[in-house]
PDB file of C-alpha atoms in Angstrom:
ATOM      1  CA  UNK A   1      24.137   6.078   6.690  1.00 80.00           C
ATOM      2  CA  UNK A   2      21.776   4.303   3.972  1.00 87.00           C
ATOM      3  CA  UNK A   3      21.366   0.934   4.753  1.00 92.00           C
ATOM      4  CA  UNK A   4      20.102  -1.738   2.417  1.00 93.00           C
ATOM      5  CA  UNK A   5      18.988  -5.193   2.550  1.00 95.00           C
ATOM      6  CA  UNK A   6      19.122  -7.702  -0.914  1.00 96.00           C
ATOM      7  CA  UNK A   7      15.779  -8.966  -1.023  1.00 97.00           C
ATOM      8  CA  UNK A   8      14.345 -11.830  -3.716  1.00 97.00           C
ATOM      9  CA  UNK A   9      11.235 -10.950  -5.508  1.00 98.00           C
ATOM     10  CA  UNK A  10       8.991 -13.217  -8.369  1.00 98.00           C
ATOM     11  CA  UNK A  11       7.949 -10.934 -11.073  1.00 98.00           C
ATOM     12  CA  UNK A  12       3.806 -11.112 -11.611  1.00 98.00           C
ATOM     13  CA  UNK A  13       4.285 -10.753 -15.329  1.00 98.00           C
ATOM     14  CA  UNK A  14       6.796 -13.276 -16.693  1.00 97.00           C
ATOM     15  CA  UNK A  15       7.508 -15.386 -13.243  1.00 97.00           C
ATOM     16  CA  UNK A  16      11.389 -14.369 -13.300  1.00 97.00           C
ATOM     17  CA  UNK A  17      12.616 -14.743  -9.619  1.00 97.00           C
ATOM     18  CA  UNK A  18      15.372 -11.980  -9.494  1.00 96.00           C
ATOM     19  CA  UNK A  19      17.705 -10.490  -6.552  1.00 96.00           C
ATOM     20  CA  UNK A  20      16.651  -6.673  -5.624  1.00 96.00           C
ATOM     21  CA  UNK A  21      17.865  -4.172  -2.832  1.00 95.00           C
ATOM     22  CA  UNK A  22      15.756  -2.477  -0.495  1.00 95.00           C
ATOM     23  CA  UNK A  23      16.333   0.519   2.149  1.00 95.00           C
ATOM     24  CA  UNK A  24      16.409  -0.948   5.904  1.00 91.00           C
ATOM     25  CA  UNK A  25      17.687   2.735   7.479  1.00 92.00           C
ATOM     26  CA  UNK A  26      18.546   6.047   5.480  1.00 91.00           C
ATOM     27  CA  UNK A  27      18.558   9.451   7.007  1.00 91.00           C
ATOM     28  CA  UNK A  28      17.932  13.575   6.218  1.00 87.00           C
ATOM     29  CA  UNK A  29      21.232  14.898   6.918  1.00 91.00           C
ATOM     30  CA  UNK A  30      21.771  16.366   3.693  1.00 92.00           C
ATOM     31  CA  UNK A  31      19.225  18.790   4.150  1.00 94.00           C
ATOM     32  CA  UNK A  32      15.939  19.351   2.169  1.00 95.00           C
ATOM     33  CA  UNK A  33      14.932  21.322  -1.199  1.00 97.00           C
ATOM     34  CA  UNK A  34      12.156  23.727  -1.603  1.00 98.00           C
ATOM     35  CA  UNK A  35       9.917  20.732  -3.496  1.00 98.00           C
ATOM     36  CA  UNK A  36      10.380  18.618  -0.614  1.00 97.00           C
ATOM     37  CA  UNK A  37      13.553  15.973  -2.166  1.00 96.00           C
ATOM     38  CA  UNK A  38      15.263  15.276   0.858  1.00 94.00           C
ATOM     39  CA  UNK A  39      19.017  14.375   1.016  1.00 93.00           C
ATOM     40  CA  UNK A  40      20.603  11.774   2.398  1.00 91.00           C
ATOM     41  CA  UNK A  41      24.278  12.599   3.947  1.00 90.00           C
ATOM     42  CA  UNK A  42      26.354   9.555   1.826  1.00 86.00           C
ATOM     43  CA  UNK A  43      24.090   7.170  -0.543  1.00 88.00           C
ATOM     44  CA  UNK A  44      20.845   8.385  -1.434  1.00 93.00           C
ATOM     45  CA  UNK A  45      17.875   5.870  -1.043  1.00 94.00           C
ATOM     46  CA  UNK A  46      15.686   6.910  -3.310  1.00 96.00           C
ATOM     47  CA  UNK A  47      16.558   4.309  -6.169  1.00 95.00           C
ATOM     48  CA  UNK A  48      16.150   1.333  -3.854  1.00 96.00           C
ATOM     49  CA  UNK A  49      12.745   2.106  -2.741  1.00 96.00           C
ATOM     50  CA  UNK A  50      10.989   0.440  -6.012  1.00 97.00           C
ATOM     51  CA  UNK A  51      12.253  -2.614  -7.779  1.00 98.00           C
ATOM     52  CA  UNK A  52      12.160  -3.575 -11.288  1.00 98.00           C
ATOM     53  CA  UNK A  53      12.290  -6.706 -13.109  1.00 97.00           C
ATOM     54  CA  UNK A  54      15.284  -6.557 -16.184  1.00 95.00           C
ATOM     55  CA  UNK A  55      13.557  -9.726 -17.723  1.00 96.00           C
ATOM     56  CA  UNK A  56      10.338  -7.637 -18.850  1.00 97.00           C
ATOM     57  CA  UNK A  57      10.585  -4.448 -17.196  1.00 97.00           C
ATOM     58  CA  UNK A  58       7.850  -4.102 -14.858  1.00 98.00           C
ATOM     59  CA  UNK A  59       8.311  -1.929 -11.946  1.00 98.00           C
ATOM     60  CA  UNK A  60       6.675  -1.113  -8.443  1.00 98.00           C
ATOM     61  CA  UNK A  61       7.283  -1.161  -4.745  1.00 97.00           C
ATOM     62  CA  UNK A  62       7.168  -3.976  -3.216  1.00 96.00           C
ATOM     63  CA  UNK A  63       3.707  -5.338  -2.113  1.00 96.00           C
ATOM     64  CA  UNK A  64       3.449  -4.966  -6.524  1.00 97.00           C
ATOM     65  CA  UNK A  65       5.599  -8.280  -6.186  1.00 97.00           C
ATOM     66  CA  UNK A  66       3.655  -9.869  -3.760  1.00 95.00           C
ATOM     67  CA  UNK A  67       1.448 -12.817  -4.021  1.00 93.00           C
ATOM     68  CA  UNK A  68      -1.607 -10.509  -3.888  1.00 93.00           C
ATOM     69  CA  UNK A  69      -0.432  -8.819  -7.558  1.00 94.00           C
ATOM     70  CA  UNK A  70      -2.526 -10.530 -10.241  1.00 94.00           C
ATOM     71  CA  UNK A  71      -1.877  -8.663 -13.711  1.00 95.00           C
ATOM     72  CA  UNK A  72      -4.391  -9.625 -16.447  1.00 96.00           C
ATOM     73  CA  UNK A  73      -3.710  -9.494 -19.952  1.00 97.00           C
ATOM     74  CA  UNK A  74      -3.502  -6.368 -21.038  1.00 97.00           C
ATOM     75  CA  UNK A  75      -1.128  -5.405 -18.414  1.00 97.00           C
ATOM     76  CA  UNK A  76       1.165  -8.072 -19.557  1.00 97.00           C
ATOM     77  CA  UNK A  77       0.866  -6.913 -23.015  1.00 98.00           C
ATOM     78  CA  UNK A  78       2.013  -3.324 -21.960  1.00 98.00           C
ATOM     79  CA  UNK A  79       4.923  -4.705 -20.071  1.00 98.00           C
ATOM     80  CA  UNK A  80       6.402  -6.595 -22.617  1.00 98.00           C
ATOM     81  CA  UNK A  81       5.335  -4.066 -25.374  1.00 97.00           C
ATOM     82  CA  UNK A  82       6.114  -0.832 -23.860  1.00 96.00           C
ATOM     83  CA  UNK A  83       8.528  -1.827 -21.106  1.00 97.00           C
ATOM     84  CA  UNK A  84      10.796  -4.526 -22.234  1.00 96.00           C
ATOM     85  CA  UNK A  85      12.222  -2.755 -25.281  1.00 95.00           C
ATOM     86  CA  UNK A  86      13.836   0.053 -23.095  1.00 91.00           C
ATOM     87  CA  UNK A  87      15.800  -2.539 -21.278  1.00 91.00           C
ATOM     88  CA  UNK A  88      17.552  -2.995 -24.143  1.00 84.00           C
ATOM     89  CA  UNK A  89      18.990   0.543 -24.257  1.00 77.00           C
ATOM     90  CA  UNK A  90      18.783   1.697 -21.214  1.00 75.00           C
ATOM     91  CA  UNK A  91      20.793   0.821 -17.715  1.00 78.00           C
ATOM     92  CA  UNK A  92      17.970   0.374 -15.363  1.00 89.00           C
ATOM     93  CA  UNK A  93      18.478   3.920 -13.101  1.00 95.00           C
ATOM     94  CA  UNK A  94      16.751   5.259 -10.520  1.00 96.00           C
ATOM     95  CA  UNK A  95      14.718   6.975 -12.972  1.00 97.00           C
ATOM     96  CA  UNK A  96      13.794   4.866 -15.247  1.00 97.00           C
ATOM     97  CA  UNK A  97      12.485   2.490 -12.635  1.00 97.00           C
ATOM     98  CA  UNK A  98      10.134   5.398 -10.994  1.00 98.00           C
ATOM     99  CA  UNK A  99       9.161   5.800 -14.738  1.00 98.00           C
ATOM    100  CA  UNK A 100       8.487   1.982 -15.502  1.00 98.00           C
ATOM    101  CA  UNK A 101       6.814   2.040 -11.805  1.00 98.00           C
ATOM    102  CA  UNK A 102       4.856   5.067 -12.779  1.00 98.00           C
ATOM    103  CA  UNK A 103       3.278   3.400 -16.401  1.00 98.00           C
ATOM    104  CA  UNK A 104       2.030  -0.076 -14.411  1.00 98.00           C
ATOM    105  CA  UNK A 105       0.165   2.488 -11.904  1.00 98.00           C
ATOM    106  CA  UNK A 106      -0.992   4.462 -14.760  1.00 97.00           C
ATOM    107  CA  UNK A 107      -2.233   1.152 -16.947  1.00 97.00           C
ATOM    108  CA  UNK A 108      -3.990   0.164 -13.742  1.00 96.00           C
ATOM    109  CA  UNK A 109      -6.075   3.092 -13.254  1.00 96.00           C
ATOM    110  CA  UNK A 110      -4.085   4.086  -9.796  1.00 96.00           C
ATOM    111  CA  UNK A 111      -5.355   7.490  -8.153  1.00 96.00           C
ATOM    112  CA  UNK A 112      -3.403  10.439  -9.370  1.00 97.00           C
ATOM    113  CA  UNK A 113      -1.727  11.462  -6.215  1.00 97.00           C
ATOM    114  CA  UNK A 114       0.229   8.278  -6.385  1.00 97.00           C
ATOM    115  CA  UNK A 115       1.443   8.757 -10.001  1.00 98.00           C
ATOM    116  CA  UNK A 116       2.180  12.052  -9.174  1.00 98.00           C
ATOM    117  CA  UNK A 117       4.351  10.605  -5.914  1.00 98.00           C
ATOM    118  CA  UNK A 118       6.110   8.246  -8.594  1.00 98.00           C
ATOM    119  CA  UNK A 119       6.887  10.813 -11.378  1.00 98.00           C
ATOM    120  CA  UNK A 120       8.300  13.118  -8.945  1.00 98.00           C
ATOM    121  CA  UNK A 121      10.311  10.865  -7.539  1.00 98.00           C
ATOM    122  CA  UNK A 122      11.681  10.386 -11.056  1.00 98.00           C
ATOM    123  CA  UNK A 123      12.444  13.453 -11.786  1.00 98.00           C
ATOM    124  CA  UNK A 124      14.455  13.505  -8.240  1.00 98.00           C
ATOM    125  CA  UNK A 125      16.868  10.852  -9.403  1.00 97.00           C
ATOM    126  CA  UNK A 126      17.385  12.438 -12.444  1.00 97.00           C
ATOM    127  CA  UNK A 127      18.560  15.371 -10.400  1.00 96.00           C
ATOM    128  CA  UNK A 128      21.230  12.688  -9.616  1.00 94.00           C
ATOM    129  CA  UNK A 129      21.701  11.217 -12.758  1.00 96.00           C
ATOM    130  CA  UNK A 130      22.608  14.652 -14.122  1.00 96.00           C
ATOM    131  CA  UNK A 131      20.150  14.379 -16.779  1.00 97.00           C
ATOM    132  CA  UNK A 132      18.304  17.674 -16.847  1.00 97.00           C
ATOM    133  CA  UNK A 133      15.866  17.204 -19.624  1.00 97.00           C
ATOM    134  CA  UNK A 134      14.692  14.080 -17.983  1.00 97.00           C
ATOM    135  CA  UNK A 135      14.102  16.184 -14.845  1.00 98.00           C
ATOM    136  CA  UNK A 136      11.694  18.804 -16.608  1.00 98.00           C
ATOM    137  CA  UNK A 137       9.638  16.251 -18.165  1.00 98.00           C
ATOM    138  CA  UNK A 138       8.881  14.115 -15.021  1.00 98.00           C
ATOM    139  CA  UNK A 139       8.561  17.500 -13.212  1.00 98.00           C
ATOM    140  CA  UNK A 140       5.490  18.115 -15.927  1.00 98.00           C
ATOM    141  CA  UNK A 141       4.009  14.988 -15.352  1.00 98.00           C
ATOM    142  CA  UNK A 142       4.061  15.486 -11.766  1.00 98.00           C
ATOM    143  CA  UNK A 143       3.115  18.953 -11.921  1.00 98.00           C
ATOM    144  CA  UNK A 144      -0.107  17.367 -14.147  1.00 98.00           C
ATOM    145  CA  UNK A 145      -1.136  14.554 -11.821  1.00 98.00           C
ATOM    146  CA  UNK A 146      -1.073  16.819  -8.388  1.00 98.00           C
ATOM    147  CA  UNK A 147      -3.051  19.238 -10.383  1.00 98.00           C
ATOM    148  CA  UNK A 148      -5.572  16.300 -11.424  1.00 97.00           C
ATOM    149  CA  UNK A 149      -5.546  14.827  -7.719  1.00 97.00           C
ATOM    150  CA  UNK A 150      -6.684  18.513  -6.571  1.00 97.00           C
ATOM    151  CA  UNK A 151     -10.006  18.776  -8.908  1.00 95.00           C
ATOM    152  CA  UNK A 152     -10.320  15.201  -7.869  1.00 90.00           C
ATOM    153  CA  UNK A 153     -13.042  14.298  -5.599  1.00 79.00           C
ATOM    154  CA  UNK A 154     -11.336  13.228  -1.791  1.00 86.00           C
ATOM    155  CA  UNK A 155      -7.753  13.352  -4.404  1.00 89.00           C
ATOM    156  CA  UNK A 156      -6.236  15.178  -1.598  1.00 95.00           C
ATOM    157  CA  UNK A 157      -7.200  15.381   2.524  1.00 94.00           C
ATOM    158  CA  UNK A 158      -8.480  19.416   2.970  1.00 95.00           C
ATOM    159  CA  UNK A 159      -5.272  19.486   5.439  1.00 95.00           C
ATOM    160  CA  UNK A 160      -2.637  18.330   2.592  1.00 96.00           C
ATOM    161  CA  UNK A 161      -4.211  20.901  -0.313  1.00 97.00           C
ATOM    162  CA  UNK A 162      -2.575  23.923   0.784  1.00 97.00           C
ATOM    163  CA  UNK A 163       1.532  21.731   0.676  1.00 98.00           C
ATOM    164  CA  UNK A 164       0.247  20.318  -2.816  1.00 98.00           C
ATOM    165  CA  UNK A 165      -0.390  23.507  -4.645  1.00 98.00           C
ATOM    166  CA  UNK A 166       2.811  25.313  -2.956  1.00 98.00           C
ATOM    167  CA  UNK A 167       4.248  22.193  -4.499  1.00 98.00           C
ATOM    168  CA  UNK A 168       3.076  22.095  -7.934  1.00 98.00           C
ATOM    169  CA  UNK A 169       4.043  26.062  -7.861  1.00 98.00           C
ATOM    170  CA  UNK A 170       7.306  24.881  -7.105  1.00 98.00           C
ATOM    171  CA  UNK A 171       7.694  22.272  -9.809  1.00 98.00           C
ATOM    172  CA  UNK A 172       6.478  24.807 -12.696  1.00 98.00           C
ATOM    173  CA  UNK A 173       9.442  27.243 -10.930  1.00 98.00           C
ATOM    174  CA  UNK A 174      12.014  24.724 -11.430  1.00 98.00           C
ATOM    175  CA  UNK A 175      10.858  23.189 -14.771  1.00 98.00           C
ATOM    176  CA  UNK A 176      11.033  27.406 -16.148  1.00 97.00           C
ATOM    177  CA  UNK A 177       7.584  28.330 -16.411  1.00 97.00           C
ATOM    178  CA  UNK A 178       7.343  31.040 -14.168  1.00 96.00           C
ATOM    179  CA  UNK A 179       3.534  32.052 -15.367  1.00 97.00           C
ATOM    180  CA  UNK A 180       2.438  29.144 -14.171  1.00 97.00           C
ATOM    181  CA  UNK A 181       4.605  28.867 -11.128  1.00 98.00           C
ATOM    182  CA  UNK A 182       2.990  32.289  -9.833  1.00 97.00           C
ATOM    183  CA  UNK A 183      -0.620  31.283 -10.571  1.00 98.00           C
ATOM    184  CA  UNK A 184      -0.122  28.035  -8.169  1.00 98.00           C
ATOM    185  CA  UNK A 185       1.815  30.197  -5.371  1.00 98.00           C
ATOM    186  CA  UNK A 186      -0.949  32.375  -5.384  1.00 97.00           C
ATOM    187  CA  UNK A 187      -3.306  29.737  -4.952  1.00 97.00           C
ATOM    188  CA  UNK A 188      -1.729  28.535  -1.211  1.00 98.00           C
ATOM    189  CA  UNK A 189      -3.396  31.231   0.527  1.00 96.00           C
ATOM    190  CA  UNK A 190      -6.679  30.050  -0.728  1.00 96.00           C
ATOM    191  CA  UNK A 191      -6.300  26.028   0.606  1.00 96.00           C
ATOM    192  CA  UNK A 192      -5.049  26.861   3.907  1.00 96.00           C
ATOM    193  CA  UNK A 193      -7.307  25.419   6.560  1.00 94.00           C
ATOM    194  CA  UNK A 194      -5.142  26.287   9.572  1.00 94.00           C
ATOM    195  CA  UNK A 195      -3.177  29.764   9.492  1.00 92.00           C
ATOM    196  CA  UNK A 196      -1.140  29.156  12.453  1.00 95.00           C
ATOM    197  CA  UNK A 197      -0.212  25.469  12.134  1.00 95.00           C
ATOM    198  CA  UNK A 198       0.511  25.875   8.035  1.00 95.00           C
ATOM    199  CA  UNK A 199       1.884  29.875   8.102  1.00 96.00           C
ATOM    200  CA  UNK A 200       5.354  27.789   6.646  1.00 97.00           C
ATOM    201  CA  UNK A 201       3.365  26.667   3.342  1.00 97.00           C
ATOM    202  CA  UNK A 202       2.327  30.950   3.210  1.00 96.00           C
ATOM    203  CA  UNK A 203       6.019  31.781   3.508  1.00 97.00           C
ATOM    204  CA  UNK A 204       7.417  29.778   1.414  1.00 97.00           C
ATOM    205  CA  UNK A 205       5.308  30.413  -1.541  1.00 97.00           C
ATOM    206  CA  UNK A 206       5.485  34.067  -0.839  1.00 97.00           C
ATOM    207  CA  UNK A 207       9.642  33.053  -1.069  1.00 96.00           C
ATOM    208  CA  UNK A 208       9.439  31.428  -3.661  1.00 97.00           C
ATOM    209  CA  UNK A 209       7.273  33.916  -5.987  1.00 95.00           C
ATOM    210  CA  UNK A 210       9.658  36.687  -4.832  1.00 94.00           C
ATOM    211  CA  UNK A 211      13.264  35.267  -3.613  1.00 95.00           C
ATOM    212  CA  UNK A 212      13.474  31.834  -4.786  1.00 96.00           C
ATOM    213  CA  UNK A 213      15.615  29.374  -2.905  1.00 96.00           C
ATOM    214  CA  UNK A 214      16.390  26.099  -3.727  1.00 96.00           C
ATOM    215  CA  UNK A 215      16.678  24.175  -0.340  1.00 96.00           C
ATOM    216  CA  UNK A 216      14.575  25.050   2.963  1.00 94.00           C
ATOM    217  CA  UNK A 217      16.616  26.320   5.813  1.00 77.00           C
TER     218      UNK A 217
END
């Protein structure tokens, strides 16, 4: 079962002191899909694993609440400009608090393989929420950032290259742009650095171009 612990956290940007939940203990039981969203067997954790202030909106993990997060100006600006308004319309989801955490990372220049992280984690609760279009564009901007954090220099370890274009394969396959899906599968054999130890990455892009499947078995 998913376990979570209420935890109090000051916000950097307007000094609101607000009540969030955290995960203590979750678990895989409900199986995996093939772009890596693993299921929980009863709650799923993935909404509880970044925190959001509903005062102005800003979003991140935790240490992002810490005493060590210093915003400047223009960060603050952003927040209230860009961030605040959606409270207004908008019941803070699982989503939209990936997507809030996303912009902050994004406004402070973060590397792209952590956006990436954030925006596909989006687009995983919005698998939840039921809210396909959602889904497709934080796919896309996940599918983006990866791609960025591959041409970048030391973006990705030589070891983790061949999993990260299998993955942004897989992302094109589910957003529906199958041309672009089979360029990236094609790609995997090309990153490998160990054929024995990643043969699974090989197989399941060869799956995927071929006989798609939507979880691992």
């Amino acid at each position: 079962m998913t376990t979570l612990h209420l935890i109090e956290l000051t916000c950097p940007v307007c000094e609101t002191l607000f009540r969030s939940q955290t995960v203590v203990a979750t678990n895989a039981f409900g199986g995996k899909r093939t772009d890596f969203h693993e299921r929980a067997a009863g709650m799923q954790p993935l909404p509880y694993f970044v925190h959001l202030c509903t005062h102005c909106g800003y979003a991140g993990v935790q240490r992002d609440f810490s005493e060590d997060a210093h915003p400047d100006d223009l960060l603050r600006g952003l927040v209230w400009s860009e961030l605040a308004p959606a409270l207004a319309s908008q019941v803070p989801s699982g989503s939209l608090k990936y997507e809030h955490a996303a912009k902050v990372a994004e406004w402070q220049e973060s590397d792209p393989r952590y956006l990436a992280d954030l925006y596909l984690r989006a687009a995983w609760c919005c698998v939840d929420e039921s809210d396909t279009e959602a889904e497709r564009y934080f796919r896309r901007k996940a599918a983006w950032r990866f791609a960025d954090a591959l041409t970048a220099f030391d973006g990705v370890p030589m070891e983790e290259r061949a999993v990260i274009t299998y993955l942004i394969g897989e992302l094109w396959r589910r957003i529906g742009d199958d041309a672009q899906a089979q360029q990236w599968f094609e790609r995997v054999a090309d990153e490998v650095t160990e054929p024995i130890g990643q043969s699974w990455v090989l197989e399941a892009a060869d799956q995927q171009k071929t006989k798609p499947r939507e979880w691992f078995s």
